[in-house]
Coordinates of C-alpha atoms in Angstrom, one line a residue:
M919 CA -16.7 -0.4 -10.6
T920 CA -18.2 0.7 -7.1
A921 CA -18.8 -0.9 -3.8
A922 CA -22.6 -1.0 -4.7
D923 CA -21.7 -3.8 -7.2
D924 CA -21.1 -6.2 -4.3
T925 CA -23.2 -7.8 -1.8
A926 CA -22.4 -9.8 1.4
A927 CA -23.9 -12.8 2.7
D928 CA -27.1 -10.9 3.9
G929 CA -27.7 -9.2 0.6
A930 CA -26.5 -5.9 1.8
A931 CA -23.8 -3.8 0.1
P932 CA -20.5 -4.2 1.8
D933 CA -19.5 -1.4 4.4
P934 CA -16.4 0.6 2.8
V935 CA -15.6 1.8 6.3
R936 CA -15.4 -1.5 7.8
A937 CA -13.4 -2.8 4.9
E938 CA -10.9 0.0 5.3
T939 CA -10.7 -0.4 8.9
Y940 CA -9.9 -3.8 8.6
L941 CA -7.3 -3.3 6.1
R942 CA -5.4 -0.7 8.4
L943 CA -5.8 -3.2 11.4
R944 CA -4.1 -5.9 9.3
A945 CA -1.4 -3.7 8.4
E946 CA -0.8 -3.1 12.2
H947 CA -1.1 -6.6 13.3
E948 CA 1.5 -7.7 10.4
L949 CA 3.8 -4.8 11.8
S950 CA 3.6 -6.2 15.2
R951 CA 4.4 -9.8 14.0
A952 CA 7.5 -8.5 11.9
L953 CA 9.0 -6.8 15.0
T954 CA 10.3 -10.1 16.1
L955 CA 11.9 -11.2 12.7
R956 CA 15.4 -11.0 11.3
R957 CA 16.7 -7.4 10.4
W958 CA 18.7 -6.3 7.4
Q959 CA 22.4 -6.4 8.0
P960 CA 25.0 -5.0 5.6
P961 CA 27.4 -7.6 4.0
R962 CA 30.2 -8.2 6.2
D963 CA 33.5 -6.3 5.8
H964 CA 36.2 -8.5 4.6
R965 CA 39.0 -6.1 4.5
H966 CA 42.5 -7.1 5.1
P967 CA 43.5 -6.1 8.7
R968 CA 46.3 -4.0 7.0
T969 CA 45.3 -0.8 5.3
G970 CA 43.9 -1.4 1.9
F971 CA 41.2 -0.9 -0.5
T972 CA 38.3 -3.2 -1.1
F973 CA 35.6 -2.4 -3.5
W974 CA 32.9 -4.3 -5.4
R975 CA 33.2 -4.9 -8.9
P976 CA 30.5 -6.9 -10.7
P977 CA 31.6 -9.2 -13.7
E978 CA 31.8 -7.7 -17.2
S979 CA 28.6 -9.3 -18.3
Q980 CA 26.6 -7.6 -15.5
L981 CA 28.2 -4.2 -16.2
V982 CA 27.1 -4.4 -19.7
A983 CA 23.8 -5.9 -19.0
G984 CA 22.7 -3.2 -16.7
W985 CA 23.7 -3.1 -12.9
S986 CA 22.6 -6.2 -11.5
G987 CA 24.1 -5.9 -8.2
A988 CA 27.4 -6.2 -6.3
G989 CA 27.1 -8.9 -3.7
P990 CA 28.4 -12.2 -2.3
D991 CA 28.4 -13.7 -5.8
A992 CA 30.1 -10.7 -7.4
A993 CA 33.6 -10.5 -8.4
T994 CA 35.8 -8.7 -5.7
T995 CA 38.8 -6.5 -6.6
R996 CA 41.3 -5.7 -3.8
V997 CA 44.3 -3.4 -3.8
Q998 CA 46.4 -4.2 -0.8
F999 CA 49.5 -2.2 0.5
A1000 CA 52.2 -3.2 2.8
A1001 CA 52.5 -1.8 6.2
P1002 CA 53.0 1.8 5.8
A1003 CA 55.8 3.8 7.1
T1004 CA 55.1 6.1 10.2
W1005 CA 55.1 9.3 8.1
L1006 CA 52.5 7.7 5.7
A1007 CA 50.2 6.8 8.5
P1008 CA 48.0 9.7 8.2
F1009 CA 47.4 9.4 4.5
A1010 CA 46.8 5.7 5.3
R1011 CA 44.0 6.5 7.7
A1012 CA 42.4 8.8 5.3
A1013 CA 42.6 6.1 2.7
A1014 CA 41.0 3.6 4.9
W1015 CA 38.3 6.2 5.8
T1016 CA 37.6 6.7 2.1
T1017 CA 37.5 2.9 1.5
R1018 CA 34.9 2.6 4.3
R1019 CA 32.9 5.3 2.6
F1020 CA 33.1 3.5 -0.7
E1021 CA 32.2 0.1 0.8
A1022 CA 29.4 1.6 2.3
I1023 CA 28.0 2.6 -0.9
G1024 CA 28.9 -0.8 -2.3
M1025 CA 27.0 -2.3 0.6
H1026 CA 23.8 -0.4 -0.1
A1027 CA 24.1 -1.1 -3.9
A1028 CA 24.2 -4.8 -3.0
A1029 CA 21.0 -4.5 -0.8
R1030 CA 19.5 -2.3 -3.4
F1031 CA 20.1 -4.2 -6.5
S1032 CA 21.5 -7.7 -5.9
R1033 CA 18.6 -9.7 -4.2
T1034 CA 20.9 -12.7 -4.4
E1035 CA 20.6 -13.1 -0.8
E1036 CA 17.7 -14.8 0.9
P1037 CA 14.7 -12.3 1.1
L1038 CA 14.0 -10.8 4.4
P1039 CA 11.1 -12.7 6.3
A1040 CA 9.3 -9.2 6.8
Y1041 CA 8.4 -9.2 3.1
A1042 CA 6.1 -11.8 3.6
N1043 CA 4.3 -9.7 6.1
L1044 CA 4.2 -6.9 3.5
N1045 CA 2.9 -9.2 0.8
R1046 CA -0.1 -10.5 2.9
V1047 CA -1.2 -6.7 3.3
A1048 CA -0.5 -6.0 -0.2
E1049 CA -2.6 -8.8 -1.6
L1050 CA -5.5 -7.9 0.5
A1051 CA -5.4 -4.2 -0.3
A1052 CA -5.4 -5.3 -4.1
G1053 CA -8.5 -7.5 -3.3
L1054 CA -10.3 -4.7 -1.7
A1055 CA -9.4 -2.3 -4.5
A1056 CA -10.4 -4.7 -7.3
S1057 CA -13.7 -5.3 -5.4
G1058 CA -14.4 -1.6 -5.5
V1059 CA -14.8 -1.5 -1.8
V1060 CA -11.7 0.5 -0.9
D1061 CA -10.4 3.1 -3.3
E1062 CA -7.0 2.5 -4.9
T1063 CA -5.4 5.6 -3.4
T1064 CA -6.2 4.4 0.2
A1065 CA -5.0 0.9 -0.6
R1066 CA -1.7 2.2 -2.1
T1067 CA -1.3 4.4 1.0
V1068 CA -1.7 1.7 3.6
V1069 CA 0.8 -0.6 1.8
G1070 CA 3.1 2.2 1.3
D1071 CA 3.1 3.4 4.9
L1072 CA 3.6 -0.2 6.2
H1073 CA 6.5 -0.6 3.6
T1074 CA 8.1 2.7 5.0
A1075 CA 7.5 1.6 8.7
L1076 CA 9.4 -1.7 8.1
A1077 CA 12.2 0.0 6.3
L1078 CA 12.6 2.5 9.1
R1079 CA 12.9 -0.6 11.6
G1080 CA 15.5 -2.3 9.3
L1081 CA 13.0 -5.1 8.6
T1082 CA 13.0 -4.4 4.8
Y1083 CA 15.9 -3.2 2.6
P1084 CA 16.9 0.5 3.2
S1085 CA 16.1 1.3 -0.3
A1086 CA 12.2 1.2 0.6
L1087 CA 12.7 4.7 2.1
F1088 CA 13.1 6.2 -1.4
E1089 CA 11.5 3.5 -3.3
E1090 CA 7.9 4.4 -1.9
V1091 CA 8.6 8.1 -2.9
L1092 CA 9.6 7.3 -6.4
A1093 CA 6.6 4.8 -6.7
S1094 CA 4.2 7.5 -5.5
R1095 CA 5.4 9.9 -7.9
W1096 CA 5.3 7.3 -10.9
H1097 CA 1.6 6.5 -10.1
Q1098 CA 0.8 10.2 -10.3
L1099 CA 2.5 10.6 -13.7
Q1100 CA 0.8 7.4 -14.8
A1101 CA -2.6 7.7 -13.1
T1102 CA -4.5 8.9 -16.3
P1103 CA -3.3 6.6 -19.3
R1104 CA -3.2 8.3 -22.5
A1105 CA -6.6 7.4 -24.5
P1106 CA -6.1 5.6 -27.8
A1107 CA -5.8 8.1 -30.6
G1108 CA -7.5 6.2 -33.1
P1109 CA -7.9 2.6 -34.7
A1110 CA -4.8 0.7 -35.4
R1111 CA -3.9 -1.3 -38.4
A1112 CA -1.9 -4.5 -38.2
I1113 CA -0.2 -6.0 -41.2
P1114 CA 1.4 -9.5 -40.6
I1115 CA 4.9 -10.2 -41.8
G1116 CA 6.1 -13.4 -40.2
V1117 CA 9.8 -13.3 -41.5
T1118 CA 12.6 -15.0 -39.7
T1119 CA 16.2 -14.2 -41.1
D1120 CA 19.7 -14.7 -40.1
C1121 CA 21.7 -11.6 -38.7
A1122 CA 25.0 -10.8 -37.3
L1123 CA 25.1 -8.4 -34.5
H1124 CA 28.7 -6.9 -33.8
G1125 CA 30.1 -10.0 -35.5
H1126 CA 27.9 -12.5 -33.4
P1127 CA 25.5 -14.7 -35.5
G1128 CA 21.9 -15.0 -34.6
R1129 CA 18.3 -14.8 -36.0
V1130 CA 15.7 -12.1 -36.1
Y1131 CA 11.9 -12.4 -36.2
L1132 CA 9.7 -9.6 -37.7
G1133 CA 6.0 -10.2 -36.6
I1134 CA 3.7 -7.3 -37.7
L1135 CA 3.7 -4.0 -39.0
L1136 CA 1.6 -1.9 -36.6
V1137 CA 0.3 1.4 -38.0
E1138 CA -1.3 3.9 -35.5
P1139 CA -2.0 7.6 -35.6
G1140 CA 1.4 9.3 -35.7
E1141 CA 3.4 6.1 -35.3
T1142 CA 4.5 3.1 -37.3
A1143 CA 6.3 0.2 -35.9
V1144 CA 7.5 -3.4 -36.5
T1145 CA 7.5 -6.0 -33.7
L1146 CA 10.6 -7.8 -33.4
R1147 CA 12.4 -10.8 -31.6
A1148 CA 16.1 -11.4 -32.0
K1149 CA 18.6 -14.0 -30.4
L1150 CA 22.1 -14.7 -30.7
A1151 CA 23.4 -18.2 -31.5
E1152 CA 25.6 -18.0 -28.2
D1153 CA 25.6 -15.5 -25.6
P1154 CA 28.8 -13.5 -25.7
A1155 CA 28.6 -12.7 -22.2
R1156 CA 29.3 -16.6 -21.7
S1157 CA 31.8 -17.1 -24.5
R1158 CA 35.5 -16.4 -24.4
S1159 CA 35.2 -13.7 -27.1
R1160 CA 35.3 -10.0 -25.7
L1161 CA 32.0 -8.6 -25.1
P1162 CA 31.3 -5.3 -27.3
P1163 CA 30.6 -2.6 -24.8
D1164 CA 27.4 -1.6 -26.9
I1165 CA 25.9 -5.0 -27.4
M1166 CA 22.8 -3.9 -25.6
N1167 CA 22.2 -1.3 -28.4
A1168 CA 23.0 -3.6 -31.2
L1169 CA 19.5 -3.1 -32.9
D1170 CA 19.3 0.7 -32.2
D1171 CA 19.3 3.1 -35.2
L1172 CA 18.7 0.8 -38.2
D1173 CA 17.8 2.1 -41.6
A1174 CA 14.9 1.6 -43.9
V1175 CA 14.1 2.9 -47.3
D1176 CA 10.7 2.9 -49.2
D1177 CA 9.9 2.3 -53.0
Q1178 CA 10.3 6.2 -53.3
R1179 CA 13.7 6.0 -52.1
R1180 CA 12.6 7.9 -48.8
S1181 CA 15.0 7.1 -46.0
Y1182 CA 13.8 6.1 -42.4
S1183 CA 15.4 5.4 -39.2
A1184 CA 14.2 2.6 -37.0
Y1185 CA 14.8 2.7 -33.1
F1186 CA 14.6 -0.3 -31.0
S1187 CA 12.5 -0.2 -27.6
G1188 CA 11.7 -3.2 -25.4
G1189 CA 13.6 -5.6 -23.4
G1190 CA 16.6 -7.7 -23.6
D1191 CA 20.1 -8.8 -22.4
T1192 CA 23.3 -9.8 -24.1
Q1193 CA 21.7 -12.6 -26.2
D1194 CA 17.9 -12.1 -26.6
W1195 CA 15.7 -9.0 -27.5
D1196 CA 12.0 -8.5 -27.5
G1197 CA 10.3 -5.2 -28.5
Q1198 CA 9.6 -3.3 -31.6
L1199 CA 11.3 -1.0 -34.0
T1200 CA 9.6 2.5 -34.3
L1201 CA 10.2 4.2 -37.6
S1202 CA 11.3 7.9 -37.4
M1203 CA 8.2 8.8 -39.6
S1204 CA 5.2 6.9 -40.8
P1205 CA 5.4 6.2 -44.7
P1206 CA 3.0 8.0 -46.8
A1207 CA -0.2 6.4 -48.0
E1208 CA 1.2 5.9 -51.6
A1209 CA 4.5 4.0 -50.3
R1210 CA 4.2 0.5 -51.5
W1211 CA 6.8 -1.3 -49.8
L1212 CA 9.8 -0.7 -47.1
D1213 CA 12.9 -2.4 -47.1
L1214 CA 14.3 -2.8 -43.5
S1215 CA 18.1 -3.2 -43.1
I1216 CA 19.0 -6.0 -40.4
P1217 CA 22.8 -6.1 -39.6
G1218 CA 24.4 -9.1 -41.4
A1219 CA 21.3 -10.0 -43.3
S1220 CA 19.8 -9.0 -46.8
P1221 CA 17.1 -6.2 -46.6
V1222 CA 13.8 -7.4 -45.4
R1223 CA 10.9 -6.3 -47.7
I1224 CA 7.7 -5.2 -45.9
D1225 CA 4.6 -5.0 -48.2
L1226 CA 2.8 -1.9 -47.2
S1227 CA 0.1 -2.3 -49.5
A1228 CA -0.7 -5.9 -48.0
P1229 CA -4.4 -6.0 -46.6
A1230 CA -4.4 -5.6 -42.8
S1231 CA -5.8 -8.5 -40.7
V1232 CA -9.6 -8.7 -40.8
L1233 CA -10.6 -11.2 -38.1
P1234 CA -14.0 -12.1 -36.7
T1235 CA -14.4 -9.9 -33.4
T1236 CA -17.3 -9.9 -31.2
S1237 CA -18.4 -7.9 -28.1
R1238 CA -20.9 -8.9 -25.5
P1239 CA -21.9 -8.1 -21.9
R1240 CA -19.6 -9.3 -19.0
P1241 CA -21.0 -12.4 -17.4
P1242 CA -22.9 -11.6 -14.3
G1243 CA -21.3 -11.5 -11.0
T1244 CA -19.9 -9.0 -8.3
A1245 CA -16.6 -7.3 -8.7
A1246 CA -15.3 -9.4 -5.6
D1247 CA -16.7 -12.7 -7.0
R1248 CA -14.9 -12.1 -10.4
Y1249 CA -11.6 -11.1 -8.7
I1250 CA -11.7 -14.3 -6.7
D1251 CA -12.6 -16.4 -9.7
L1252 CA -9.5 -14.8 -11.4
L1253 CA -7.2 -15.7 -8.6
T1254 CA -8.7 -19.2 -8.4
T1255 CA -8.1 -20.1 -12.2
R1256 CA -4.6 -18.8 -11.6
M1257 CA -4.2 -21.2 -8.7
L1258 CA -5.5 -24.1 -10.9
S1259 CA -3.2 -23.1 -13.8
Y1260 CA -0.1 -23.0 -11.7
N1261 CA -0.7 -25.5 -8.8
W1262 CA -0.3 -28.7 -10.7
S1263 CA 2.9 -27.5 -12.3
G1264 CA 4.8 -27.6 -8.9
S1265 CA 5.0 -24.1 -7.9
G1266 CA 4.8 -24.9 -4.2
W1267 CA 1.3 -23.5 -3.3
A1268 CA 1.0 -25.5 -0.1
V1269 CA 0.4 -23.6 3.1
D1270 CA 3.6 -22.9 5.3
P1271 CA 2.0 -22.7 8.8
D1272 CA 5.2 -21.1 10.2
N1273 CA 5.1 -18.2 7.7
D1274 CA 1.4 -18.1 6.8
V1275 CA 2.3 -18.5 3.3
Q1276 CA -0.8 -19.4 1.0
P1277 CA -1.9 -19.2 -2.4
K1278 CA -3.2 -15.5 -3.4
A1279 CA -6.7 -16.9 -4.0
V1280 CA -6.9 -18.3 -0.5
A1281 CA -5.2 -15.3 1.4
V1282 CA -7.5 -12.8 -0.5
A1283 CA -10.5 -14.7 -0.1
A1284 CA -10.0 -15.3 3.5
G1285 CA -9.4 -11.3 3.9
L1286 CA -12.6 -10.5 2.1
L1287 CA -14.7 -12.6 4.1
A1288 CA -13.3 -11.4 7.3
A1289 CA -13.8 -7.8 6.1
G1290 CA -17.4 -8.5 5.3
V1291 CA -17.0 -8.0 1.6
L1292 CA -17.9 -11.6 0.8
G1293 CA -20.3 -13.8 2.7
E1294 CA -20.4 -17.5 3.1
T1295 CA -22.9 -17.9 0.2
S1296 CA -20.4 -16.3 -2.2
P1297 CA -20.5 -18.4 -5.7
A1298 CA -16.9 -17.6 -6.1
L1299 CA -15.9 -18.9 -2.6
G1300 CA -17.8 -22.1 -3.2
R1301 CA -16.0 -22.4 -6.4
L1302 CA -12.5 -21.9 -4.6
V1303 CA -13.3 -24.4 -1.8
A1304 CA -14.1 -27.2 -4.9
A1305 CA -10.9 -26.0 -6.8
A1306 CA -8.7 -26.3 -3.6
S1307 CA -10.1 -29.7 -3.0
R1308 CA -9.5 -30.8 -6.6
V1309 CA -5.8 -29.8 -6.2
G1310 CA -5.2 -30.9 -2.6
Q1311 CA -4.9 -27.3 -1.2
P1312 CA -5.5 -26.9 2.5
L1313 CA -7.8 -24.1 3.5
P1314 CA -8.1 -22.0 6.6
E1315 CA -10.9 -22.8 9.1
A1316 CA -13.3 -20.2 7.8
L1317 CA -13.0 -21.0 4.3
A1318 CA -12.9 -24.9 5.0
A1319 CA -16.5 -24.5 6.5
I1320 CA -18.0 -23.2 3.3
T1321 CA -20.0 -25.6 1.1
P1322 CA -18.1 -26.4 -2.3
S1323 CA -19.7 -25.8 -5.5
G1324 CA -19.3 -27.5 -8.8
L1325 CA -16.2 -26.4 -11.2
P1326 CA -17.2 -24.5 -14.3
P1327 CA -16.8 -26.3 -17.5
D1328 CA -14.1 -24.2 -18.5
W1329 CA -12.0 -24.8 -15.5
Q1330 CA -12.6 -28.6 -15.9
A1331 CA -11.3 -28.1 -19.6
L1332 CA -8.2 -26.4 -18.2
L1333 CA -7.5 -29.2 -15.6
T1334 CA -8.1 -32.0 -18.2
R1335 CA -4.8 -31.0 -20.0
R1336 CA -2.9 -30.1 -17.0
D1337 CA -0.1 -32.6 -17.4
A1338 CA 0.1 -32.1 -21.1
A1339 CA 3.4 -31.5 -22.8
D1340 CA 2.4 -32.0 -26.5
G1341 CA 1.9 -28.3 -27.5
P1342 CA 2.8 -27.4 -31.1
T1343 CA 6.1 -25.7 -31.6
G1344 CA 6.2 -22.4 -33.7
I1345 CA 5.5 -18.7 -33.9
M1346 CA 3.0 -17.0 -36.0
P1347 CA 1.9 -13.2 -36.5
V1348 CA -1.6 -12.6 -35.5
G1349 CA -2.1 -9.0 -35.9
A1350 CA -5.6 -9.0 -34.3
V1351 CA -7.1 -5.6 -33.3
L1352 CA -9.5 -5.9 -30.5
P1353 CA -12.3 -3.4 -30.2
E1354 CA -11.6 -0.6 -27.6
L1355 CA -12.7 -1.7 -24.0
D1356 CA -12.9 0.5 -21.0
G1357 CA -10.4 2.9 -22.7
A1358 CA -7.9 0.5 -23.7
A1359 CA -7.0 -0.5 -27.3
C1360 CA -5.3 -3.8 -27.6
V1361 CA -3.5 -5.7 -30.6
V1362 CA -2.5 -9.2 -30.3
T1363 CA 0.7 -9.2 -32.3
E1364 CA 2.1 -12.8 -32.0
I1365 CA 1.5 -16.0 -30.4
E1366 CA 4.5 -18.4 -29.6
S1367 CA 3.9 -22.0 -28.6
G1368 CA 6.2 -24.8 -27.2
P1369 CA 5.5 -28.3 -26.0
E1370 CA 4.9 -27.1 -22.3
A1371 CA 3.8 -23.5 -22.7
A1372 CA 2.6 -20.7 -25.1
A1373 CA 2.5 -16.8 -25.0
F1374 CA 0.8 -14.2 -26.7
R1375 CA 2.3 -10.7 -27.1
V1376 CA 0.2 -7.7 -26.8
H1377 CA 0.4 -3.9 -27.9
A1378 CA -2.0 -1.8 -25.8
R1379 CA -2.7 1.9 -25.4
G1380 CA -4.7 3.5 -22.6
W1381 CA -3.6 0.4 -20.6
P1382 CA -3.6 0.9 -16.6
V1383 CA 0.0 0.9 -15.2
S1384 CA 1.0 -0.2 -11.7
S1385 CA 3.4 2.0 -10.0
H1386 CA 5.1 -0.5 -7.7
A1387 CA 4.6 -4.3 -7.2
L1388 CA 4.1 -4.0 -3.5
S1389 CA 2.2 -0.6 -3.3
A1390 CA -0.3 -0.9 -6.0
P1391 CA -3.4 -3.2 -6.5
G1392 CA -1.8 -4.6 -9.5
R1393 CA -1.5 -3.9 -13.3
G1394 CA -4.6 -4.4 -15.2
A1395 CA -6.4 -5.5 -12.2
G1396 CA -9.8 -4.6 -14.1
F1397 CA -9.0 -6.9 -16.9
W1398 CA -9.1 -10.7 -17.3
W1399 CA -7.7 -12.6 -20.5
S1400 CA -8.7 -16.1 -21.5
A1401 CA -8.7 -18.0 -24.5
R1402 CA -10.6 -21.0 -26.3
D1403 CA -9.7 -23.4 -29.0
D1404 CA -12.0 -25.0 -31.5
V1405 CA -11.8 -28.5 -29.8
G1406 CA -13.4 -27.5 -26.5
G1407 CA -10.2 -26.4 -24.7
W1408 CA -10.0 -23.4 -22.5
Y1409 CA -7.0 -21.5 -21.4
F1410 CA -6.0 -19.0 -18.7
A1411 CA -3.8 -16.1 -19.9
S1412 CA -1.8 -14.3 -17.4
E1413 CA 0.0 -10.9 -17.8
Q1414 CA 3.7 -11.0 -17.4
D1415 CA 6.1 -8.3 -17.2
G1416 CA 6.5 -5.9 -20.2
S1417 CA 7.3 -2.3 -21.0
Y1418 CA 4.9 0.4 -19.8
G1419 CA 4.7 4.3 -20.0
S1420 CA 2.2 6.9 -20.6
G1421 CA -0.5 4.4 -21.2
D1422 CA 1.4 2.5 -23.9
A1423 CA 2.2 -1.0 -23.1
Q1424 CA 3.8 -4.0 -24.7
F1425 CA 3.5 -7.2 -22.6
E1426 CA 3.4 -11.1 -22.8
L1427 CA 0.4 -13.3 -21.8
A1428 CA 1.5 -16.7 -20.6
V1429 CA -1.1 -19.2 -21.8
I1430 CA -1.9 -22.2 -19.6
P1431 CA -2.1 -25.1 -20.3
P1432 CA -0.2 -25.8 -23.6
I1433 CA -2.3 -25.3 -26.5
N1434 CA -3.8 -28.6 -28.0
P1435 CA -2.0 -29.8 -31.0
L1436 CA -5.5 -30.6 -32.6
A1437 CA -6.6 -27.2 -32.4
R1438 CA -6.9 -25.2 -35.7
A1439 CA -8.3 -22.1 -34.4
L1440 CA -8.2 -19.9 -31.2
E1441 CA -10.5 -17.4 -29.7
I1442 CA -8.9 -14.7 -27.3
T1443 CA -10.9 -12.7 -25.0
L1444 CA -10.5 -9.7 -22.9
T1445 CA -13.1 -9.1 -20.2
G1446 CA -13.3 -5.6 -18.7
S1447 CA -15.7 -4.1 -16.2
T1448 CA -18.9 -4.1 -18.3
H1449 CA -18.1 -6.0 -21.4
Q1450 CA -15.9 -8.6 -23.0
V1451 CA -14.4 -8.6 -26.6
S1452 CA -13.0 -11.4 -28.5
V1453 CA -11.2 -12.1 -31.7
T1454 CA -10.8 -15.5 -33.5
F1455 CA -8.0 -16.4 -35.7
P1456 CA -6.6 -19.7 -37.4
L1457 CA -3.4 -21.2 -36.2
E1458 CA -0.8 -21.5 -38.9
W1459 CA 2.6 -22.2 -37.2
R1460 CA 5.9 -21.2 -38.5
A1461 CA 9.5 -21.9 -37.4
G1462 CA 10.6 -19.6 -34.7
L1463 CA 14.1 -18.4 -33.7

């Protein structure tokens, strides 16, 4: 994707120098605006006037689930002494000094990890620059390194003035290093093979009853894994029972054996807390070609037999050129469909005049227009104006002056079911292997549906990784997911959080609106820089967790 792909209103390619200059001027402007805003202050010191120790201690559930911060809502443990005798005064002063040091560490930890307090207003200024930088990078007018540097420098400048959390001073350093390590995703080593399993069974993790769902067996060169979801019937962190210290590792180091009595270990990777887990079990070695089945041991359940000889999913796939349009227009269309998807669900997109808070589509479009990347005749801007009118979204003066165009049929289909709450309930293994696209090889592992929402789960290799939420143009900015059913419905699929590293990724795609209950087949499409690939599969729902 290059700047030459885009044209401004007069048909000329946008000027990268003008675009970068505009981005830097916007960063300086937002820094000047932020100087009058509220600054960060550490939590107040509530020590007893007499000499005593005060330190923060998160609840047991937070300690087990991972440090989620010590702050105003966390439990506080206090050890208080009576007035010391004169000869103990030096020791008391030393104890008080030590206490202050520990409290300072606790205050910093609270600011770094808690985020329970109201966000500092300067983050809105930072977000506006980050969104513009993302749009310029996705349009190919400003390179990603420059966009990242401008946002990172602004983040650091705000932190030095106490306008963002002090942790920004080292977060940006870590983010920069992480991006360097992840800048070149690992290319796919070869085609993947996906075998649907779709088994749900009862389990008992450290004595707590629950259920486990096994989705697909994913066989890749040098690695074999089983996608897995698990949920306990009751969150032990909220029950009166004592929480086992290793509950987070309840799915680690499971055992498996094949028909030739070869033993395997299965290690869990993914996300979770004290009640839910979502990820995959990776086998210590791949079963040989002659192995026919594999028995996987789940705590508190009979071994689950996985048929290794079962045929892999063979689903219709297509590859075709990407629809015409400039990179900037495509990016605005992506943000506009996101606005249409979430606006009607009460997400609060209305403009806040005091803080200049707008939907990302509106803010980025206004910035690209001002930077000369898009002109008033841009088709995407016309569609954005029409979409904003449809959902009652106010627009800045420069955008409001643009003539609206008609909404595409797909967007009309999305809006038709915007208030629907009749989606089917269930989960099903898909195991759809998409053709490689722009260096990324993706497998749609499962789809889960509910009355008001649905989600795909995706395993990918060669997937671009964002180093930091505020200092990068955005994870997978060059890709766009969508879906279509067999009864004329169209769906927007938005990438959610997942696990990423060295080009490997497991993430979730939120599907909006809910799936039509009349649909019997679904086509999911991934659009890249030059082509788009699709796979179609039947909908055969099964009971979930």
